[in-house]
mmCIF file of C-alpha atoms in Angstrom:
data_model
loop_
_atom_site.group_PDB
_atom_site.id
_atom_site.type_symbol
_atom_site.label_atom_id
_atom_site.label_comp_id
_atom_site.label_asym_id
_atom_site.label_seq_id
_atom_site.Cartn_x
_atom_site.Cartn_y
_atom_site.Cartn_z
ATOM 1 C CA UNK A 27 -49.775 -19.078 30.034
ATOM 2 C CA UNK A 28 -47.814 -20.224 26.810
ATOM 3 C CA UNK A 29 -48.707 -23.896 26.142
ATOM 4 C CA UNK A 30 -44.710 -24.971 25.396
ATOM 5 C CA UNK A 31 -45.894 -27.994 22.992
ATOM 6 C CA UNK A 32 -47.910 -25.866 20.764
ATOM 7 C CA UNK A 33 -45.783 -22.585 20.934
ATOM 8 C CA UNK A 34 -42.526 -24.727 19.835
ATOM 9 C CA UNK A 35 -44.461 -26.126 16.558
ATOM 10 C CA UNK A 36 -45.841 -22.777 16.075
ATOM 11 C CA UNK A 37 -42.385 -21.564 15.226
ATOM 12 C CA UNK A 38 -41.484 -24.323 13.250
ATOM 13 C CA UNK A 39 -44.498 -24.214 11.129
ATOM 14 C CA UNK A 40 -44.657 -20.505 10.908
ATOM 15 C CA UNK A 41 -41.301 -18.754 11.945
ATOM 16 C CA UNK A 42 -39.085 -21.531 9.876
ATOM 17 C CA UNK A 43 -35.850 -19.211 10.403
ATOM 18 C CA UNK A 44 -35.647 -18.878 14.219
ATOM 19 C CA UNK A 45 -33.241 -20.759 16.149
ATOM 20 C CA UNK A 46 -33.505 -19.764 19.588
ATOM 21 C CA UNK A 47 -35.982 -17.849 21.674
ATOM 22 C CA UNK A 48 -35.358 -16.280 25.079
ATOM 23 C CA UNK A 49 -37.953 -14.520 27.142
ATOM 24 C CA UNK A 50 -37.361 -13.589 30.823
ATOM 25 C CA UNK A 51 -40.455 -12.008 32.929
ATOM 26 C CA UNK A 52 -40.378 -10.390 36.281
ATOM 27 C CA UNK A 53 -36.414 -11.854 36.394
ATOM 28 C CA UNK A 54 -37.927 -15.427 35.293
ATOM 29 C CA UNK A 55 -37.002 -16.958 32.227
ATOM 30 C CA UNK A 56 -40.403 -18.639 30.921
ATOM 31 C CA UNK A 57 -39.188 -19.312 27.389
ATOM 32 C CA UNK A 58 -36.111 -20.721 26.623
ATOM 33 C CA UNK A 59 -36.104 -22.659 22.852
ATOM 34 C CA UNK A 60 -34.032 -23.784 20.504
ATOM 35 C CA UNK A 61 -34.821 -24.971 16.520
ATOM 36 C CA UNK A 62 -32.751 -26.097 13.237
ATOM 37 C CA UNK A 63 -30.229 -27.697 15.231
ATOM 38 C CA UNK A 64 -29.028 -24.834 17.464
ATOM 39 C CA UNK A 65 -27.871 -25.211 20.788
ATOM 40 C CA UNK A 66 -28.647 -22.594 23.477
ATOM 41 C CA UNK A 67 -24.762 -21.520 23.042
ATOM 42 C CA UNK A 68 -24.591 -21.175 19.680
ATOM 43 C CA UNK A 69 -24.153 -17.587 18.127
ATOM 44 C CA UNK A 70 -26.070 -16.265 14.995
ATOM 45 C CA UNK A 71 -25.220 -13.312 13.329
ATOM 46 C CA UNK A 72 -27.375 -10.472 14.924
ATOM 47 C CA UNK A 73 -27.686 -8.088 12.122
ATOM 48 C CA UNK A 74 -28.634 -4.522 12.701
ATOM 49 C CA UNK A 75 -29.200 -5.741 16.312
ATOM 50 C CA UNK A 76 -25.270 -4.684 16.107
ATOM 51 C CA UNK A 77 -26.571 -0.978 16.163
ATOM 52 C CA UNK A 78 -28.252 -0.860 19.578
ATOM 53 C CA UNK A 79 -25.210 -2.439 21.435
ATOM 54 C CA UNK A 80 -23.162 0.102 19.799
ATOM 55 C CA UNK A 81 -25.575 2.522 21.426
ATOM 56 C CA UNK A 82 -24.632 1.240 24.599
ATOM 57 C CA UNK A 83 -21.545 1.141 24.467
ATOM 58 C CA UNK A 84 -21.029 4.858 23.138
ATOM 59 C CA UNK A 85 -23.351 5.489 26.250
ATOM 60 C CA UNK A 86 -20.302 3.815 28.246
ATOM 61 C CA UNK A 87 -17.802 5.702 26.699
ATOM 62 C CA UNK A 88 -19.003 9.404 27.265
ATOM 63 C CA UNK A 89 -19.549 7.964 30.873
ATOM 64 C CA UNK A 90 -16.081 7.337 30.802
ATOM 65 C CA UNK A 91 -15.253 10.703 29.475
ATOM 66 C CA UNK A 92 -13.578 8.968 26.627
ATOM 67 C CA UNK A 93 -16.650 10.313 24.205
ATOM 68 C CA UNK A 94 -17.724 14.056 25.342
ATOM 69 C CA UNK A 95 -20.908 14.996 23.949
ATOM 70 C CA UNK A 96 -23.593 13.592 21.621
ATOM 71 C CA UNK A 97 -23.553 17.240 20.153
ATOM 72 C CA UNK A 98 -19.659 16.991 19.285
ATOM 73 C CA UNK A 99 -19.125 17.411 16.250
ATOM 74 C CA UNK A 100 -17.580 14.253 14.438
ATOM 75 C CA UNK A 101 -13.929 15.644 12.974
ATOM 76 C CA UNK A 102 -13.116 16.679 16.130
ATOM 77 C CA UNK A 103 -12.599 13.269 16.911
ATOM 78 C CA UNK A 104 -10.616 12.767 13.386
ATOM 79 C CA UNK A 105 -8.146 15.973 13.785
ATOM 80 C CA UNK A 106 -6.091 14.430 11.114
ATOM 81 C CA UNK A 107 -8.488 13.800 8.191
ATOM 82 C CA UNK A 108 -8.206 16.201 5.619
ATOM 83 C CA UNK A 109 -11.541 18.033 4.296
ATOM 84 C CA UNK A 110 -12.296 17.946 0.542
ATOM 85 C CA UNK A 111 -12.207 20.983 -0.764
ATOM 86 C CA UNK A 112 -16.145 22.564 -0.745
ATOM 87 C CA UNK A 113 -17.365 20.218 1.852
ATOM 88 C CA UNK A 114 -18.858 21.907 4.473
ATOM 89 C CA UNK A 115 -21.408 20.002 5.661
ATOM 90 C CA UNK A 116 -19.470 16.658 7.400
ATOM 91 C CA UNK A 117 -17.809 19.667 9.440
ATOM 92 C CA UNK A 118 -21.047 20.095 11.313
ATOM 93 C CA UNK A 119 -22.415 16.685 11.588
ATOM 94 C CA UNK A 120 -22.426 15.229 14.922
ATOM 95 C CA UNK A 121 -22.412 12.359 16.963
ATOM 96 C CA UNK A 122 -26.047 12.892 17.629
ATOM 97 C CA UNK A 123 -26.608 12.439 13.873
ATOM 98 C CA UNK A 124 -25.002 9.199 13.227
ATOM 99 C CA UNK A 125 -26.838 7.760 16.488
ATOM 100 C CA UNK A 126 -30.399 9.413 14.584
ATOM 101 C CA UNK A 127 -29.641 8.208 11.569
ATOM 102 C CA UNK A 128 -30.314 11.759 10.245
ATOM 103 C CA UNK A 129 -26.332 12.145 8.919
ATOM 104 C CA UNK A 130 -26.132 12.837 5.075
ATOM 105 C CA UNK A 131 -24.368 10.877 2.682
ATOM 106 C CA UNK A 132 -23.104 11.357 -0.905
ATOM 107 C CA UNK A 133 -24.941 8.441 -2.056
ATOM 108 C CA UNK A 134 -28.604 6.891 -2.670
ATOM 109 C CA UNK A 135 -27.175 3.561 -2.178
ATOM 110 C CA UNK A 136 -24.680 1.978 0.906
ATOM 111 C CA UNK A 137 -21.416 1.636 -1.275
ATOM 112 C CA UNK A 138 -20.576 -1.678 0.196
ATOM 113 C CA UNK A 139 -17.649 -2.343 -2.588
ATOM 114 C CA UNK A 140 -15.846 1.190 -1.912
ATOM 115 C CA UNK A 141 -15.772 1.181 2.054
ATOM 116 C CA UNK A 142 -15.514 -2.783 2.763
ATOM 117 C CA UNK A 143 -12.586 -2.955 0.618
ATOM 118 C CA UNK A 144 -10.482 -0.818 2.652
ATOM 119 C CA UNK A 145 -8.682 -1.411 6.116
ATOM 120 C CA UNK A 146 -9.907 1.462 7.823
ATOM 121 C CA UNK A 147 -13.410 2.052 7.467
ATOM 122 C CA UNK A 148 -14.216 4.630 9.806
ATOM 123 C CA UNK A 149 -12.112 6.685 7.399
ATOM 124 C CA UNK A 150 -13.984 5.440 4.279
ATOM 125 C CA UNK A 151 -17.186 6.138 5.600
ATOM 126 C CA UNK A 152 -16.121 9.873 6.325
ATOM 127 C CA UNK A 153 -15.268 10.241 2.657
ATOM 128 C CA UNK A 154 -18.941 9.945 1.607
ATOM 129 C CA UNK A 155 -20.789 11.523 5.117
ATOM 130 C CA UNK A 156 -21.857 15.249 3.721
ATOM 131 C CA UNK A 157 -23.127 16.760 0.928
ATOM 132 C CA UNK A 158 -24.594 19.558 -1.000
ATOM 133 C CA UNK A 159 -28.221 18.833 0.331
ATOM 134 C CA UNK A 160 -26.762 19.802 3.584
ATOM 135 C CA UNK A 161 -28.189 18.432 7.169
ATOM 136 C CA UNK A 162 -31.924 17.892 6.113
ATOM 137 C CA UNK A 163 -32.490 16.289 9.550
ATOM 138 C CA UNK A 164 -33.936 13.753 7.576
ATOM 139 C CA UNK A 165 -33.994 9.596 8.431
ATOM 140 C CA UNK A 166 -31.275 7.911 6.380
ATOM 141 C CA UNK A 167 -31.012 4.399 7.478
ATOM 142 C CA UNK A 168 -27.045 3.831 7.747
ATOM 143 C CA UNK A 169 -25.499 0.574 7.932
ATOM 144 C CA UNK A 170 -21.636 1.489 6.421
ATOM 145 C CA UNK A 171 -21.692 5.333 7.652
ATOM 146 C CA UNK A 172 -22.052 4.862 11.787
ATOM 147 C CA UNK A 173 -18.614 2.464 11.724
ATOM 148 C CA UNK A 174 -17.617 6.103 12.424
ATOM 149 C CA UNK A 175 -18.800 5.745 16.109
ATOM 150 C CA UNK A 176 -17.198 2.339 16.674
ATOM 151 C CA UNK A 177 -14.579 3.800 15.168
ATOM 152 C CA UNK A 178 -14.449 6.689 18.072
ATOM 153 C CA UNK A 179 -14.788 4.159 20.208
ATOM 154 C CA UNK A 180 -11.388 2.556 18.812
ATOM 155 C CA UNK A 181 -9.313 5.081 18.488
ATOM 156 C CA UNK A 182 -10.228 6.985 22.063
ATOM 157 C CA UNK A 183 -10.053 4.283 24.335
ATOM 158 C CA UNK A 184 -7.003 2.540 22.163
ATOM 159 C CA UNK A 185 -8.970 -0.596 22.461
ATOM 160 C CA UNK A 186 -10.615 -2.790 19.558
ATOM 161 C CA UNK A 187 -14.420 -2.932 19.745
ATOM 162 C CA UNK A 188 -14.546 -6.237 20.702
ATOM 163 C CA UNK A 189 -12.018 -5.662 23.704
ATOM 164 C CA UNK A 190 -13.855 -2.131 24.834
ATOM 165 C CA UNK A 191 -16.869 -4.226 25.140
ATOM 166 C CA UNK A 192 -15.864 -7.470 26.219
ATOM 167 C CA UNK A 193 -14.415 -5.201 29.417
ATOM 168 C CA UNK A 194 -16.923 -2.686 30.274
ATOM 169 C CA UNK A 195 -20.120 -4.808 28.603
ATOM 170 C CA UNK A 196 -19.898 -8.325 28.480
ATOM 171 C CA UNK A 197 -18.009 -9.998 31.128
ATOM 172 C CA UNK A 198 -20.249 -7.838 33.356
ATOM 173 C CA UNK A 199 -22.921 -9.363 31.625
ATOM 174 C CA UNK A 200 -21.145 -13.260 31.662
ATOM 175 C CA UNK A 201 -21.276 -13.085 28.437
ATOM 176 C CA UNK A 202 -18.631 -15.031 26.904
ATOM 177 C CA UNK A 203 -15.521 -12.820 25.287
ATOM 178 C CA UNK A 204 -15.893 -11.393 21.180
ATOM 179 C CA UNK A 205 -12.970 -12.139 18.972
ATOM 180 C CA UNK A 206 -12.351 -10.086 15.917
ATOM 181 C CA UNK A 207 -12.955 -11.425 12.697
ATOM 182 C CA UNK A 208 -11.641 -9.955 9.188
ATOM 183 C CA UNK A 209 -12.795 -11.630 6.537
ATOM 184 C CA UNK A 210 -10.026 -12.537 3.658
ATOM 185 C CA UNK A 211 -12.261 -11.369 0.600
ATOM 186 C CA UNK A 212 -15.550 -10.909 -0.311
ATOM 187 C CA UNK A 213 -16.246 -14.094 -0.535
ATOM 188 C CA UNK A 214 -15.638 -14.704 2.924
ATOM 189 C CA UNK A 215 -17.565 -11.078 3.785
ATOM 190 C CA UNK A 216 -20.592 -12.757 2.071
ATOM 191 C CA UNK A 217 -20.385 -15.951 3.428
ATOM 192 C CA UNK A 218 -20.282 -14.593 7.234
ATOM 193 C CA UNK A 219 -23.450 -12.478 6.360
ATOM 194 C CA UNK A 220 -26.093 -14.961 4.652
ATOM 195 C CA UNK A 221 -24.415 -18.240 6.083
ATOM 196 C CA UNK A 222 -26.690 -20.399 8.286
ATOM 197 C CA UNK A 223 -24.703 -22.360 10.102
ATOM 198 C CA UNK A 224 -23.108 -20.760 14.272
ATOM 199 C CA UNK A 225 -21.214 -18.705 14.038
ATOM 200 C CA UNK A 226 -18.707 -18.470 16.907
ATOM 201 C CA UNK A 227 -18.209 -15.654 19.846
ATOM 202 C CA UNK A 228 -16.946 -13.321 17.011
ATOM 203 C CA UNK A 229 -17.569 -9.564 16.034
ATOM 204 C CA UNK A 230 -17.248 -9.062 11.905
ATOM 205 C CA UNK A 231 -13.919 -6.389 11.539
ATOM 206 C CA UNK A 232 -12.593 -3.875 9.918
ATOM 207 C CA UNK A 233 -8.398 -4.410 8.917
ATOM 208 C CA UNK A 234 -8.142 -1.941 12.394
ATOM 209 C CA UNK A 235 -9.544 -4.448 14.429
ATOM 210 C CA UNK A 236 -12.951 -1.757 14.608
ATOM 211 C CA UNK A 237 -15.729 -3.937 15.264
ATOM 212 C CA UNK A 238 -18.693 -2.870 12.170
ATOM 213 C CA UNK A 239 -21.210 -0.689 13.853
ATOM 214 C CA UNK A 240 -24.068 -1.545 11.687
ATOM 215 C CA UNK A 241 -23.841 -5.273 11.668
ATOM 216 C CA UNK A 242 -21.528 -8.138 12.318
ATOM 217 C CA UNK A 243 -21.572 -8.835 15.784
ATOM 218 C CA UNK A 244 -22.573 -12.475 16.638
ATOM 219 C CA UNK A 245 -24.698 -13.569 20.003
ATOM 220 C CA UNK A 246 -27.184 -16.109 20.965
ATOM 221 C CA UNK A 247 -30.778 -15.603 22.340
ATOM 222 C CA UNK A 248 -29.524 -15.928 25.919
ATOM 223 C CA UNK A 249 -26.752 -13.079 25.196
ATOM 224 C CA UNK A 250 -29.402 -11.001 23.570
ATOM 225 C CA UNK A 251 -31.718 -10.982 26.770
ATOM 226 C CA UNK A 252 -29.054 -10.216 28.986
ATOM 227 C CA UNK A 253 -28.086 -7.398 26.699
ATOM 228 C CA UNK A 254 -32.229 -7.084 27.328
ATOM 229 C CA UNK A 255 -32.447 -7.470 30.814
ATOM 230 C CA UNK A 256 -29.770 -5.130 31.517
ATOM 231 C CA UNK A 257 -31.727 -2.338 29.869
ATOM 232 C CA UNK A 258 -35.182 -3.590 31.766
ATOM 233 C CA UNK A 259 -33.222 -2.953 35.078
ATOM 234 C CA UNK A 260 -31.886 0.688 33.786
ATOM 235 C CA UNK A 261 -28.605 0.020 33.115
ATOM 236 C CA UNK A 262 -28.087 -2.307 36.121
ATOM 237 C CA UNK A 263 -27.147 -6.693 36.286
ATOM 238 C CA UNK A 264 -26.611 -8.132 39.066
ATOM 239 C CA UNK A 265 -26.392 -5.336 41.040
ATOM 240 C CA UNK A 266 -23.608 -3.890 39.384
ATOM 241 C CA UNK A 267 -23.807 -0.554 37.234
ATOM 242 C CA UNK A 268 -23.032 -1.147 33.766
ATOM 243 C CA UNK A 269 -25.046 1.570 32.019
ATOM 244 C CA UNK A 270 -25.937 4.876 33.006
ATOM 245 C CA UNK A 271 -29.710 5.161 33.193
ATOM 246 C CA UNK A 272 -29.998 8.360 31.809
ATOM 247 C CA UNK A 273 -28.173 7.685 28.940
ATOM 248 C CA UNK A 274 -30.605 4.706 28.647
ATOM 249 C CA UNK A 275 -33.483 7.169 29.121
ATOM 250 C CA UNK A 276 -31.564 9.543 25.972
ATOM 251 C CA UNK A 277 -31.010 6.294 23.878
ATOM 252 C CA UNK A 278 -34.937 5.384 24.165
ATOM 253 C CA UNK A 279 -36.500 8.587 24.052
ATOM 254 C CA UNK A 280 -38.238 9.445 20.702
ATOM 255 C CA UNK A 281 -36.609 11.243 18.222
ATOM 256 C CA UNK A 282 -38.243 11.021 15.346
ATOM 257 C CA UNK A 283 -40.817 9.215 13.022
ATOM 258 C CA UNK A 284 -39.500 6.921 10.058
ATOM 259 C CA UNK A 285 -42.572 6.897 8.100
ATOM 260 C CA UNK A 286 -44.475 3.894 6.491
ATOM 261 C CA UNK A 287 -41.473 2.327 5.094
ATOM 262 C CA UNK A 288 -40.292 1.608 8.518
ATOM 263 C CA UNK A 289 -43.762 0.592 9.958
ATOM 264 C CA UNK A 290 -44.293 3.934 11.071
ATOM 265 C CA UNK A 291 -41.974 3.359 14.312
ATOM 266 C CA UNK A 292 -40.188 5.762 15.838
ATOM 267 C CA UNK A 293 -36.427 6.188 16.539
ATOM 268 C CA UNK A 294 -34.160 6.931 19.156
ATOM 269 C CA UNK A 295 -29.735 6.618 19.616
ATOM 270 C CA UNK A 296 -29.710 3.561 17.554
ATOM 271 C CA UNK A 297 -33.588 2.012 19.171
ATOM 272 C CA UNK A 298 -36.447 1.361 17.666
ATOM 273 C CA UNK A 299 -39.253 2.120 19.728
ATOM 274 C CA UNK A 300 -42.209 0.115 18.914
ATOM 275 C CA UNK A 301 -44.720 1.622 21.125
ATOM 276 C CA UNK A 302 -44.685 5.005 22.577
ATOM 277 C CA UNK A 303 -47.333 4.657 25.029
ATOM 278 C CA UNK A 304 -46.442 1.604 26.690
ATOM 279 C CA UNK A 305 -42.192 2.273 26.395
ATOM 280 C CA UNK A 306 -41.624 -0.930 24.538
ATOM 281 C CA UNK A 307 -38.030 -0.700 22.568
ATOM 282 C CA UNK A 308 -36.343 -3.368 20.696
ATOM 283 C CA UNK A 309 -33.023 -4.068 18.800
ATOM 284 C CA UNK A 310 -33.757 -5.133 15.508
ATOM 285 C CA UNK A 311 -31.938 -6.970 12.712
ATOM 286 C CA UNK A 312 -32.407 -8.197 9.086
ATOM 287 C CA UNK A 313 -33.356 -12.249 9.528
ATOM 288 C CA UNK A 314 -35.756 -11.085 12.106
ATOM 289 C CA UNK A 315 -33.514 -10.761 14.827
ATOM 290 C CA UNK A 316 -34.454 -9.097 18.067
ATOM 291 C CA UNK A 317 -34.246 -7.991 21.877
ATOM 292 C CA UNK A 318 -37.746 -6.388 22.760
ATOM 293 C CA UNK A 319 -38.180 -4.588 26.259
ATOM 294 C CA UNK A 320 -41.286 -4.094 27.585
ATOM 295 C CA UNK A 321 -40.604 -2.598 31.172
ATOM 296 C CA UNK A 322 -44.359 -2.056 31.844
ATOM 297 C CA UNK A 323 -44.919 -5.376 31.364
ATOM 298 C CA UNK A 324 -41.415 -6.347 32.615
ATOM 299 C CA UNK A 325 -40.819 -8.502 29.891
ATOM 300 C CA UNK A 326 -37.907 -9.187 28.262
ATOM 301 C CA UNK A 327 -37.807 -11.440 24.795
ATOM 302 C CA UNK A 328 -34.584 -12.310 22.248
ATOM 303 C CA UNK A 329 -35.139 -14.331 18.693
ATOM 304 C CA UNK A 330 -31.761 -15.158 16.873
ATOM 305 C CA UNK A 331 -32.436 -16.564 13.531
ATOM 306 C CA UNK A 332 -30.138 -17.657 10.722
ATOM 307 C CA UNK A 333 -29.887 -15.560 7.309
ATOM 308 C CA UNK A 334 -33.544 -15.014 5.574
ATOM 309 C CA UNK A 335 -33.546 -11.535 4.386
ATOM 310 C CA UNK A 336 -36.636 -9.117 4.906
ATOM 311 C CA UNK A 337 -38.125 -10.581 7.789
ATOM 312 C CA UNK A 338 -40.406 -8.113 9.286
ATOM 313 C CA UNK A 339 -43.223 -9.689 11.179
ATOM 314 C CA UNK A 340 -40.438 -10.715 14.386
ATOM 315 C CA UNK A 341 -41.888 -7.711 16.224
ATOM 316 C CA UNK A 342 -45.878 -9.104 15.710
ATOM 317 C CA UNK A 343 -44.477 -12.500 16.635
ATOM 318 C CA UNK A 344 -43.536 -11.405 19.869
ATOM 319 C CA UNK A 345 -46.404 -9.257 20.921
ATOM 320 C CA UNK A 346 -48.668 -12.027 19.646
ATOM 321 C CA UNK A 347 -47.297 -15.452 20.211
ATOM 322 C CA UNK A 348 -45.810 -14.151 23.126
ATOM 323 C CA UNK A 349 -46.066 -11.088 25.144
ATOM 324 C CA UNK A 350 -50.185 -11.854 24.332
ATOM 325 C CA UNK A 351 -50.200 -15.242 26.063
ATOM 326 C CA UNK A 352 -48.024 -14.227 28.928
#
């Protein structure tokens, strides 16, 4: 058993950045922490987190026929965007790509200036997904490029990202509704990503109203493990279908190896799966933010924490000082 004294000035000695940690066993919650001031409703900006609830929710679109394949390719869902002249590779990318992060890009670095500035970023990030090198089918870790799939998403259903999942994700999941939020400038942009303070039941925008797909969206620890639980139970809360399970099996299964840059962990649509053998799978964002899943040991645990770039030990924190002691 986790001694709650000692675990609570374990994170504040060691994990300085965490405000709030969530963990839910065998439908209990055991662990349910706050630090630096948080409340249990207050919202931190998730990071890369973003990604995997993305996953789900293009999982909830091809359920809804609004999304056909995985294998389709990406222009056919853009019939209007007009192909530079020589580029032939972004007409066979697919869906399947972007969730793999093995898409190509024209560029060795995410050009955060050139897309952000524009209202419509799904159409940005197209201008730079291709390439001579062709598709390599190697792992190119995309924050800017998969807006294309929220943007899909958008333009499909004719809803904003934040409304297309507020209705078919979070209010089945009492989660509280997502706003839009555009920042003004990019001073604003900046501020929203490294600020520490809440940050409100908001999802960072493009101009559109397209929620980012890499980043922006803002939840708390108890949001997170329902997001968490809901993928323990195969795509069911409550006893109401939310998720198809096979597209949760799809999402989770292996796809590839990201070498030792990544930790040597392996990918799936938009997952990280952190051990193989056991079918543990996590959500994880820069600051060390996280929902880990752990269905053979039925364990579900979410850490928000406020802007401290290149946290990578969240993972070991939770196996250790958690998941260990359980």
């Amino acid at each position: 058993m986790i001694n709650e004294s000692e675990f609570y000035a374990y994170v504040a000695e060691h994990q300085p950045n965490i405000c709030q940690v969530t963990v839910m066993q065998h439908g209990e919650t055991v662990i349910n922490g706050t630090w630096n001031g948080y409340n249990r409703d207050d919202t931190v900006h998730t990071m890369s987190v973003t990604k995997s609830v993305v996953s789900l929710l293009v999982g909830i679109a091809i359920e809804q026929g609004l999304i056909g394949s995985v294998d389709d390719c990406v222009l056919e869902y853009f019939p209007d965007y007009k192909i530079k002249r020589g580029e032939k590779t972004i007409q066979k990318v697919t869906l399947k790509h972007l969730l793999t992060m093995t898409a190509p890009y024209k560029y060795r670095a995410e050009p955060w200036s050139r897309i952000c500035v524009q209202e419509d970023w799904s159409i940005a990030a197209l201008d730079f997904l291709g390439g001579r090198r062709g598709l390599t089918g190697a792992f190119q870790y995309s924050t800017l490029g998969i807006h294309i799939l929220t943007g899909i998403i958008a333009a499909k259903s004719k809803m904003t990202t934040a409304a297309f999942a507020n209705q078919y994700l979070f209010e089945p999941l009492a989660i509280a509704p997502r706003e839009i939020y555009v920042a003004p400038d990019a001073e604003a942009h900046k501020a929203f990503t490294v600020g520490r303070e809440p940050k409100g039941n908001i999802w960072f925008s493009d101009g559109k109203g397209v929620g980012a797909a890499g980043y922006g969206l803002c939840l708390s620890a108890e949001e997170m493990a329902k997001i968490g639980l809901l993928c323990l139970n195969g795509g069911v809360f409550c006893n109401r279908r939310i998720v198809s399970e096979k597209w949760l099996e799809e999402s989770t299964a292996v796809r590839l190896c990201c070498g030792e840059k990544f930790r040597n962990m392996k990918y799936g649509y938009l997952w990280w799966i952190t051990d193989e053998n056991e079918g543990s799978y996590a959500a994880i964002g820069n600051s060390g933010n996280v929902i880990y899943i752990n269905p053979r040991k039925d364990l579900v645990a979410a850490v928000s924490g406020y802007f401290k770039p290149t946290v990578f030990d969240r993972i070991d924190f939770i196996r250790e000082q958690i998941e260990a002691r359980l």
